[in-house]
Short mmCIF file of C-alpha atoms in Angstrom, two decimals:
data_model
loop_
_atom_site.label_atom_id
_atom_site.label_comp_id
_atom_site.label_asym_id
_atom_site.label_seq_id
_atom_site.Cartn_x
_atom_site.Cartn_y
_atom_site.Cartn_z
CA MET S 1 -35.51 -19.76 26.90
CA ALA S 2 -31.43 -19.76 25.48
CA CYS S 3 -29.09 -16.70 25.72
CA TYR S 4 -25.94 -16.96 24.56
CA GLY S 5 -25.13 -19.89 26.74
CA PHE S 6 -27.17 -19.17 29.71
CA LEU S 7 -30.74 -20.81 30.58
CA VAL S 8 -32.41 -17.47 31.61
CA ASN S 9 -35.43 -18.84 32.76
CA ASP S 10 -33.25 -20.57 35.82
CA LEU S 11 -31.06 -17.71 36.54
CA GLU S 12 -29.02 -20.22 38.00
CA GLY S 13 -25.03 -19.29 39.51
CA ILE S 14 -23.50 -17.72 42.12
CA ASP S 15 -24.58 -14.90 44.87
CA VAL S 16 -21.48 -12.52 44.97
CA ASP S 17 -21.20 -9.53 47.61
CA THR S 18 -21.02 -6.96 44.89
CA ARG S 19 -17.74 -5.57 46.99
CA GLU S 20 -15.95 -8.87 45.82
CA LEU S 21 -17.23 -8.59 41.50
CA ALA S 22 -15.97 -4.81 42.09
CA ALA S 23 -12.37 -6.13 43.79
CA TRP S 24 -12.47 -8.89 41.03
CA LEU S 25 -12.61 -5.67 37.86
CA ARG S 26 -10.43 -3.90 40.00
CA GLN S 27 -7.61 -6.03 40.57
CA ARG S 28 -7.89 -8.69 37.73
CA GLU S 29 -9.03 -6.91 34.93
CA PRO S 30 -8.53 -2.77 35.62
CA GLU S 31 -7.46 -1.51 31.90
CA THR S 32 -10.09 -4.27 30.28
CA TRP S 33 -12.62 -2.27 28.45
CA TRP S 34 -16.26 -3.72 29.53
CA THR S 35 -19.74 -2.61 29.11
CA VAL S 36 -23.45 -2.75 30.93
CA ASP S 37 -26.08 -3.83 28.89
CA GLY S 38 -30.00 -3.68 30.58
CA GLU S 39 -28.47 -2.36 33.92
CA PRO S 40 -30.41 1.55 33.70
CA THR S 41 -28.65 2.72 37.03
CA LEU S 42 -25.19 1.99 35.89
CA GLN S 43 -25.91 2.88 32.15
CA ALA S 44 -26.85 6.44 33.79
CA VAL S 45 -24.12 7.80 35.97
CA VAL S 46 -20.94 6.20 33.65
CA ALA S 47 -19.88 6.87 30.21
CA LEU S 48 -19.93 3.28 28.99
CA PRO S 49 -17.76 1.39 28.21
CA CYS S 50 -14.99 2.53 30.60
CA GLN S 51 -12.35 0.19 32.09
CA GLY S 52 -12.55 -2.42 34.40
CA ALA S 53 -11.11 0.00 37.51
CA ASP S 54 -13.83 2.43 36.93
CA LEU S 55 -16.50 -0.05 36.63
CA ALA S 56 -15.39 -1.38 39.91
CA GLU S 57 -16.06 1.95 41.82
CA VAL S 58 -19.66 2.76 39.99
CA LEU S 59 -20.85 -0.93 41.33
CA VAL S 60 -20.05 -0.43 44.95
CA ARG S 61 -21.60 3.09 44.92
CA HIS S 62 -24.39 2.58 42.80
CA GLY S 63 -25.18 -1.03 42.83
CA HIS S 64 -27.13 -3.30 45.13
CA PRO S 65 -24.92 -5.37 47.99
CA LYS S 66 -25.68 -8.86 45.89
CA VAL S 67 -25.52 -9.25 42.76
CA ARG S 68 -25.88 -13.50 41.22
CA ILE S 69 -23.69 -14.37 38.19
CA VAL S 70 -25.82 -16.91 36.19
CA ARG S 71 -23.78 -19.45 35.23
CA PRO S 72 -22.93 -20.12 31.45
CA GLU S 73 -24.35 -24.06 30.56
CA GLY S 74 -21.76 -26.63 30.42
CA ALA S 75 -19.65 -24.44 33.49
CA ASP S 76 -18.59 -25.74 36.63
CA HIS S 77 -21.14 -25.92 39.22
CA ASP S 78 -18.84 -26.26 41.82
CA THR S 79 -16.59 -22.99 41.06
CA THR S 80 -16.53 -20.05 43.04
CA ASP S 81 -13.32 -18.84 40.20
CA ILE S 82 -16.09 -15.25 38.66
CA GLY S 83 -13.58 -15.52 35.88
CA ALA S 84 -15.08 -18.92 35.12
CA LEU S 85 -18.55 -17.91 34.85
CA ALA S 86 -18.09 -15.91 32.11
CA GLU S 87 -19.62 -16.72 28.64
CA ASN S 88 -16.78 -16.65 25.85
CA ASP S 89 -17.77 -15.26 22.06
CA GLY S 90 -15.15 -13.12 21.03
CA GLY S 91 -14.99 -11.16 24.34
CA ARG S 92 -16.72 -12.65 27.65
CA VAL S 93 -19.86 -11.85 28.46
CA PHE S 94 -21.60 -12.39 32.24
CA LEU S 95 -25.37 -12.54 33.07
CA LEU S 96 -25.90 -10.68 36.06
CA ALA S 97 -29.28 -10.16 38.19
CA TRP S 98 -29.25 -7.97 42.07
CA VAL S 99 -30.37 -9.72 44.36
CA SER S 100 -32.25 -8.03 46.89
CA ALA S 101 -34.33 -9.37 49.58
CA GLY S 102 -34.03 -12.63 48.24
CA GLN S 103 -35.50 -12.38 45.10
CA ILE S 104 -33.77 -12.02 41.91
CA GLY S 105 -34.14 -9.09 40.01
CA GLU S 106 -34.00 -8.70 35.67
CA PRO S 107 -30.77 -10.23 34.16
CA TRP S 108 -28.40 -7.65 32.61
CA GLU S 109 -25.15 -7.83 30.47
CA LEU S 110 -21.45 -7.20 31.32
CA SER S 111 -19.39 -7.63 28.59
CA GLU S 112 -15.74 -7.05 27.08
CA ASP S 113 -15.63 -4.67 24.84
CA PRO S 114 -13.06 -5.30 22.60
CA VAL S 115 -13.92 -2.72 19.50
CA ALA S 116 -13.04 -0.33 22.55
CA ARG S 117 -9.94 -2.27 23.05
CA GLN S 118 -9.51 -2.36 19.90
CA ALA S 119 -10.13 1.40 18.64
CA TYR S 120 -8.22 2.55 21.54
CA GLU S 121 -4.78 1.12 21.35
CA ALA S 122 -5.07 2.20 17.63
CA ALA S 123 -5.86 6.04 18.81
CA ILE S 124 -3.02 5.70 21.21
CA ALA S 125 -0.85 4.43 18.39
CA GLY S 126 -1.70 7.73 16.11
CA MET E 1 -49.02 -3.71 -5.97
CA ALA E 2 -51.51 -6.68 -5.99
CA GLY E 3 -52.57 -9.70 -3.51
CA PHE E 4 -53.61 -7.89 -0.44
CA LYS E 5 -54.82 -4.75 0.43
CA ILE E 6 -54.90 -3.13 4.03
CA THR E 7 -57.52 -0.81 4.31
CA ASN E 8 -57.40 0.60 7.83
CA LEU E 9 -53.84 1.94 7.63
CA ASP E 10 -54.97 5.44 8.88
CA GLN E 11 -55.72 4.10 12.04
CA LEU E 12 -53.04 1.43 12.66
CA ILE E 13 -50.34 4.24 12.14
CA ALA E 14 -52.44 6.61 14.16
CA LYS E 15 -52.13 4.28 17.16
CA ILE E 16 -48.28 4.06 17.00
CA PRO E 17 -48.49 7.50 19.00
CA GLN E 18 -49.71 4.97 21.90
CA HIS E 19 -46.97 2.40 21.53
CA ALA E 20 -44.42 3.85 23.99
CA THR E 21 -43.37 2.81 27.58
CA PRO E 22 -42.26 5.12 30.86
CA LEU E 23 -39.23 7.50 31.09
CA PRO E 24 -36.66 5.46 32.77
CA PRO E 25 -35.47 7.88 36.07
CA SER E 26 -32.41 8.57 34.88
CA ALA E 27 -34.55 11.22 32.80
CA GLU E 28 -35.42 13.37 35.49
CA ARG E 29 -30.98 14.38 35.37
CA PRO E 30 -30.37 15.55 31.80
CA ILE E 31 -26.56 13.96 32.18
CA GLU E 32 -27.54 10.98 33.58
CA HIS E 33 -30.35 10.59 30.90
CA TYR E 34 -27.67 11.66 28.08
CA GLN E 35 -25.57 8.96 29.20
CA ARG E 36 -28.63 6.22 28.84
CA GLY E 37 -29.11 6.88 26.11
CA ALA E 38 -26.02 6.53 24.59
CA SER E 39 -24.92 3.69 26.37
CA ASP E 40 -28.32 2.21 25.30
CA ALA E 41 -27.55 3.72 21.52
CA ARG E 42 -23.42 1.71 21.17
CA SER E 43 -25.49 -1.58 22.79
CA LEU E 44 -27.65 -2.45 20.16
CA LEU E 45 -24.69 -2.46 17.79
CA LEU E 46 -22.41 -4.50 20.07
CA TYR E 47 -25.98 -6.81 20.75
CA PHE E 48 -26.32 -7.41 17.16
CA GLU E 49 -22.69 -8.04 15.49
CA ARG E 50 -21.69 -10.15 19.19
CA ASN E 51 -25.11 -12.10 18.17
CA VAL E 52 -25.31 -12.08 14.33
CA ARG E 53 -21.19 -13.30 14.77
CA ARG E 54 -22.90 -16.31 16.30
CA THR E 55 -24.53 -17.10 12.57
CA LYS E 56 -23.74 -18.22 9.53
CA VAL E 57 -23.85 -15.15 7.83
CA HIS E 58 -22.10 -13.90 4.24
CA PRO E 59 -19.85 -11.32 5.65
CA ALA E 60 -20.60 -8.45 2.36
CA LYS E 61 -24.11 -8.55 3.08
CA PHE E 62 -23.34 -8.88 7.04
CA GLU E 63 -21.27 -5.61 6.44
CA ARG E 64 -23.84 -3.67 4.70
CA HIS E 65 -26.34 -3.73 7.29
CA ALA E 66 -24.00 -3.16 9.99
CA THR E 67 -23.25 0.40 8.44
CA THR E 68 -26.73 1.10 8.10
CA LEU E 69 -27.26 0.34 12.16
CA ARG E 70 -23.61 2.02 12.57
CA ASN E 71 -25.06 5.30 10.60
CA MET E 72 -28.66 4.91 13.37
CA VAL E 73 -25.98 4.98 15.91
CA LEU E 74 -24.32 7.67 15.21
CA ILE E 75 -27.42 9.65 14.63
CA GLY E 76 -28.40 7.91 18.29
CA LEU E 77 -25.53 9.47 20.21
CA VAL E 78 -25.62 12.94 18.57
CA GLU E 79 -29.61 13.13 19.31
CA SER E 80 -28.95 11.95 22.91
CA PHE E 81 -26.76 14.91 22.87
CA GLU E 82 -29.31 17.32 20.97
CA ARG E 83 -31.62 16.07 24.10
CA TYR E 84 -29.09 16.73 26.62
CA VAL E 85 -28.45 20.20 25.69
CA LYS E 86 -32.38 20.80 25.55
CA GLU E 87 -33.25 19.55 29.12
CA VAL E 88 -30.11 21.64 30.32
CA ALA E 89 -30.95 24.70 29.00
CA ALA E 90 -35.08 24.48 30.04
CA LEU E 91 -33.48 23.92 33.30
CA CYS E 92 -31.36 26.98 33.61
CA VAL E 93 -34.75 29.05 31.87
CA ASP E 94 -36.43 27.35 35.23
CA HIS E 95 -34.30 28.59 37.48
CA ILE E 96 -33.32 32.04 36.03
CA ALA E 97 -36.93 33.12 34.27
CA PRO E 98 -38.77 33.96 37.38
CA LEU E 99 -35.84 36.45 38.61
CA VAL E 100 -34.74 38.39 35.79
CA LEU E 101 -36.58 41.44 34.36
CA ASP E 102 -34.61 41.77 31.00
CA ASP E 103 -35.05 40.46 27.33
CA ARG E 104 -32.73 37.50 28.21
CA LEU E 105 -35.53 35.12 26.58
CA SER E 106 -36.14 37.20 23.35
CA VAL E 107 -33.11 34.54 22.10
CA PHE E 108 -35.82 31.85 21.99
CA ARG E 109 -38.16 31.43 19.02
CA MET E 110 -41.43 30.93 20.75
CA ASN E 111 -43.75 28.64 20.10
CA MET E 112 -47.59 29.29 21.25
CA ARG E 113 -48.54 25.81 20.93
CA GLY E 114 -45.34 24.54 22.36
CA ILE E 115 -46.42 26.96 25.45
CA ALA E 116 -50.07 25.82 26.16
CA ALA E 117 -48.64 21.76 25.62
CA GLN E 118 -46.25 22.77 28.78
CA PHE E 119 -48.95 24.70 30.72
CA SER E 120 -50.08 22.24 32.96
CA GLU E 121 -46.63 21.36 33.90
CA GLY E 122 -45.64 24.63 35.09
CA SER E 123 -42.14 24.38 33.01
CA LEU E 124 -41.25 27.40 31.03
CA GLY E 125 -38.14 25.95 30.13
CA LYS E 126 -39.34 22.84 28.79
CA ALA E 127 -42.33 24.79 26.81
CA ILE E 128 -39.76 27.30 25.19
CA CYS E 129 -36.56 24.49 24.56
CA GLU E 130 -38.54 21.67 24.08
CA SER E 131 -39.71 22.38 20.46
CA ALA E 132 -37.01 23.90 19.02
CA THR E 133 -33.95 22.30 17.31
CA TRP E 134 -30.47 22.21 19.04
CA LEU E 135 -27.98 20.74 16.48
CA ASP E 136 -25.97 24.57 15.28
CA THR E 137 -23.06 25.24 17.89
CA THR E 138 -23.67 29.04 16.59
CA GLU E 139 -27.28 28.90 17.64
CA ILE E 140 -26.60 27.02 20.93
CA ASN E 141 -23.46 29.30 21.96
CA ASP E 142 -26.38 32.34 21.27
CA ARG E 143 -29.32 30.92 23.33
CA PHE E 144 -26.76 30.36 26.47
CA GLY E 145 -25.11 33.13 26.32
CA LYS E 146 -27.85 35.59 26.31
CA LEU E 147 -29.52 33.15 29.02
CA LEU E 148 -26.56 32.90 31.34
CA THR E 149 -25.13 36.55 31.18
CA ASP E 150 -26.01 38.61 34.08
CA PRO E 151 -28.37 40.72 34.35
CA PHE E 152 -28.26 43.41 31.94
CA GLY E 153 -24.68 42.19 31.44
CA LYS E 154 -22.40 42.01 28.04
CA VAL E 155 -22.40 38.00 26.73
CA THR E 156 -19.76 36.00 28.17
CA PHE E 157 -20.37 32.40 28.14
CA GLN E 158 -20.06 30.46 25.39
CA PHE E 159 -21.41 27.01 25.91
CA PHE E 160 -18.74 25.75 22.98
CA PRO E 161 -15.84 28.71 23.08
CA GLN E 162 -14.22 29.40 20.48
CA GLY E 163 -11.02 31.84 19.07
CA LYS E 164 -7.80 30.98 20.74
CA SER E 165 -10.10 28.88 23.37
CA THR E 166 -7.89 25.54 24.02
CA GLU E 167 -11.57 24.22 23.79
CA ALA E 168 -12.26 25.49 20.44
CA TRP E 169 -11.76 22.11 18.74
CA ARG E 170 -14.94 20.75 20.63
CA LYS E 171 -17.25 23.15 18.13
CA THR E 172 -15.66 22.53 15.20
CA THR E 173 -15.90 18.62 15.94
CA MET E 174 -19.54 19.26 17.15
CA ASP E 175 -20.04 20.92 13.85
CA THR E 176 -18.55 18.18 12.13
CA LEU E 177 -21.13 15.46 13.79
CA PHE E 178 -23.77 17.48 12.93
CA GLN E 179 -22.99 17.65 9.62
CA LEU E 180 -22.34 13.68 9.52
CA ARG E 181 -26.18 13.37 11.13
CA HIS E 182 -27.71 15.60 8.47
CA THR E 183 -25.85 13.55 5.85
CA ILE E 184 -27.49 10.40 7.16
CA VAL E 185 -31.29 11.94 8.20
CA HIS E 186 -31.94 14.23 4.80
CA ASN E 187 -29.23 12.24 2.23
CA VAL E 188 -29.85 8.91 3.69
CA SER E 189 -26.31 8.61 4.28
CA VAL E 190 -25.46 10.00 0.47
CA ILE E 191 -22.32 12.79 0.70
CA THR E 192 -23.82 14.95 -1.47
CA ARG E 193 -21.52 17.81 -3.20
CA SER E 194 -22.90 20.33 -0.91
CA ASP E 195 -22.61 17.98 2.27
CA ALA E 196 -18.47 17.27 0.92
CA ALA E 197 -17.88 21.48 0.49
CA ARG E 198 -18.86 21.85 4.55
CA LEU E 199 -17.03 18.51 5.68
CA ARG E 200 -13.98 19.84 3.46
CA LEU E 201 -14.53 23.33 5.40
CA LEU E 202 -15.03 21.58 9.23
CA THR E 203 -12.47 18.92 8.61
CA LYS E 204 -9.71 20.84 6.36
CA SER E 205 -9.27 17.22 4.45
CA GLY E 206 -10.48 16.37 0.93
CA ILE E 207 -14.08 14.75 0.92
CA GLU E 208 -15.24 12.95 -2.05
CA ALA E 209 -18.90 13.51 -3.41
CA PRO E 210 -20.98 11.51 -4.25
CA ARG E 211 -19.84 8.91 -1.68
CA VAL E 212 -22.16 6.70 0.91
CA LEU E 213 -21.00 7.32 4.37
CA SER E 214 -19.54 3.83 5.46
CA PRO E 215 -18.61 4.46 9.47
CA SER E 216 -16.49 1.51 11.61
CA SER E 217 -17.42 0.78 15.05
CA ALA E 218 -14.16 1.97 16.06
CA ASP E 219 -15.59 5.55 14.48
CA VAL E 220 -18.62 4.84 16.31
CA TRP E 221 -16.95 4.94 19.91
CA TYR E 222 -14.53 7.89 18.77
CA VAL E 223 -17.96 9.67 18.73
CA LYS E 224 -19.42 8.41 21.97
CA VAL E 225 -16.08 9.32 23.83
CA PHE E 226 -15.84 12.50 21.97
CA ILE E 227 -20.20 13.02 22.74
CA ASP E 228 -19.73 11.84 26.27
CA GLU E 229 -16.88 13.79 27.27
CA THR E 230 -17.87 17.15 25.75
CA THR E 231 -21.34 16.84 27.55
CA ALA E 232 -19.47 16.14 30.93
CA TRP E 233 -17.36 18.92 30.83
CA ALA E 234 -20.23 21.25 29.64
CA ASN E 235 -22.46 19.83 32.33
CA ARG E 236 -19.87 20.57 34.95
CA ARG E 237 -19.00 24.69 33.37
CA VAL E 238 -22.87 25.33 32.77
CA ALA E 239 -23.30 24.12 36.62
CA GLU E 240 -21.22 26.42 37.23
CA ARG E 241 -22.14 29.54 35.37
CA LEU E 242 -25.89 29.04 36.45
CA SER E 243 -24.46 29.10 40.14
CA GLU E 244 -22.61 32.57 39.17
CA LEU E 245 -25.35 33.77 37.94
CA LEU E 246 -27.55 33.24 40.80
CA THR E 247 -25.15 34.03 43.06
CA VAL E 248 -25.38 37.88 41.40
CA ILE E 249 -29.05 37.69 41.49
CA HIS E 250 -28.84 36.98 44.76
CA ALA E 251 -26.26 39.55 45.44
CA GLY E 252 -28.70 41.77 44.10
CA ASP E 253 -31.55 40.73 46.28
CA PRO E 254 -30.92 38.78 48.91
CA GLY E 255 -34.20 37.93 49.70
CA VAL E 256 -35.18 36.63 46.53
CA PHE E 257 -34.30 32.96 47.31
CA ASP E 258 -32.91 30.60 49.81
CA PRO E 259 -29.17 30.24 48.55
CA ALA E 260 -28.81 26.60 50.44
CA THR E 261 -32.23 25.21 48.71
CA LYS E 262 -31.24 26.99 45.51
CA ALA E 263 -28.06 24.85 45.88
CA LEU E 264 -29.40 21.61 46.84
CA GLU E 265 -31.66 22.45 43.40
CA VAL E 266 -29.09 22.97 40.91
CA ALA E 267 -26.33 20.60 42.81
CA GLN E 268 -29.29 17.86 42.75
CA GLN E 269 -30.97 18.39 39.10
CA MET E 270 -27.14 18.68 37.74
CA GLY E 271 -25.69 15.73 39.14
CA VAL E 272 -22.34 17.93 40.48
CA THR E 273 -21.01 20.14 43.34
CA VAL E 274 -22.14 23.71 43.13
CA VAL E 275 -21.88 27.08 45.50
CA VAL E 276 -24.47 29.24 44.90
CA ALA E 277 -23.91 32.77 47.35
CA GLY E 278 -21.52 30.91 49.60
CA HIS E 279 -23.50 28.21 49.84
CA GLN E 280 -22.01 24.15 48.62
CA ALA E 281 -24.24 21.89 47.92
CA ASN E 282 -23.43 17.99 46.51
CA PRO E 283 -25.37 15.59 44.63
CA THR E 284 -27.05 12.44 46.12
#
C-alpha cells in the first residue's frame, strides 16, 4: 500500500537514536512548526503544533530510544541525512515508527505545519 | 423513495453504540486527554487538506467541503475543552466531597440515573459531572467557585476571572467560542439574527446576519492555540486551588488523610507539581 511517497507495508528506512532526531529538530529547525499525527503519547503531552525546539524536548522525554525514519520512494538508499528522508508536499512529512526490542511499531507522521507558520506570522504582524 | 427499502434500520442503528474502541491511556489525566483530543481534531483538517491537494479538485467545491470540516473541527476543539472541564470537576468532587459536610455539591443538578450508572465505578464526581453541560462560563464559574470554597467559607476562586483581572479576556473569548459552537451545532453554521446580536455584544463589532459561518484554517488554529493555553492555565490554577483547599481541610483535621499521599495523587492526576500541607509532589 502506498501512502504519500512511502511504502507503508515495508516501513523500510533508517533507524536513528531519538536524540539524533531531536537534535536535528533543535539545531536545524528550531522555529519550524511541526505537528504529530498517530502517536498518542506525544499528542497527549504537548500542545500541537509546536516549534522544533519544543518538540525535540518532548521527543527525548517521552519517546522511545530508537525511531525508524521510513524512506520515501525515490530517496537515496545510502542517505543518512534526516532532512532527505522527508516527503515534500507543500510541507515536509516524515513517516516514523518507534523501534523497540527489534520490533517496528505503528507508523506515525511528523509533518511541517505551514498553516500554523502562516497564521503565526499573520498574527504577530498584527 | 423508490427502488430500495431497508427493513431493519432500527436494528442497524441500535448497533452503532457497539462500534466503539477503548479509551486511550491519556484519558486518565484530563489535561492529556484534552491535548490528545484537540490534536486529533485538528489533524483531521490537515490530513484532509494535504491529501486533497494531491488530487484534481474543483477549488469552489473543495472550499465548500473544507469549510464544513473546519466548522466540525472547531466544534471538536470546543467539545474537547468541555470534556476537560467536566473531567477536572469530577476529579475535584472525588477529592473534596468525602472530606466536607457543607452543601457545596448543591450547585450541581443531580441526575439520579447518572448516579446509578456510575455506582459500580465508585466515582461520585463522574456521577455528578458527566451528565451535565459545561458550555457556559458563568455556570462553570459558579460550579468551580462553590466546589473549591473553604469549608463554610465564601467563594474566592473563579475558573474564568472577571472584572479587572488581566485574564478577564479569556471569559469573553470562551463565551464567543461557545456561541460559535451553538451556531454550528444548532443552526447548521448559520449565524441567525439572535446569534449575531449575542456575538455583537461579545466581540464588540458589527456582525451581519443571516450569514453562513466560514472560518479559515488559520482561524481554526487560533482557536486551538487559545484553548490549549487556556486549558493549561486553568489546569495549573485548579490544581493549585485544590491543593490549597486540601491543605485547609487537613489543618482542621490532620488525621483526615495523609498529605504526602494526597499530594502525589493530585500531582499525578493533574499533571503538575502541587503542595498539600507542606508536602510537595511532582507528576511522573
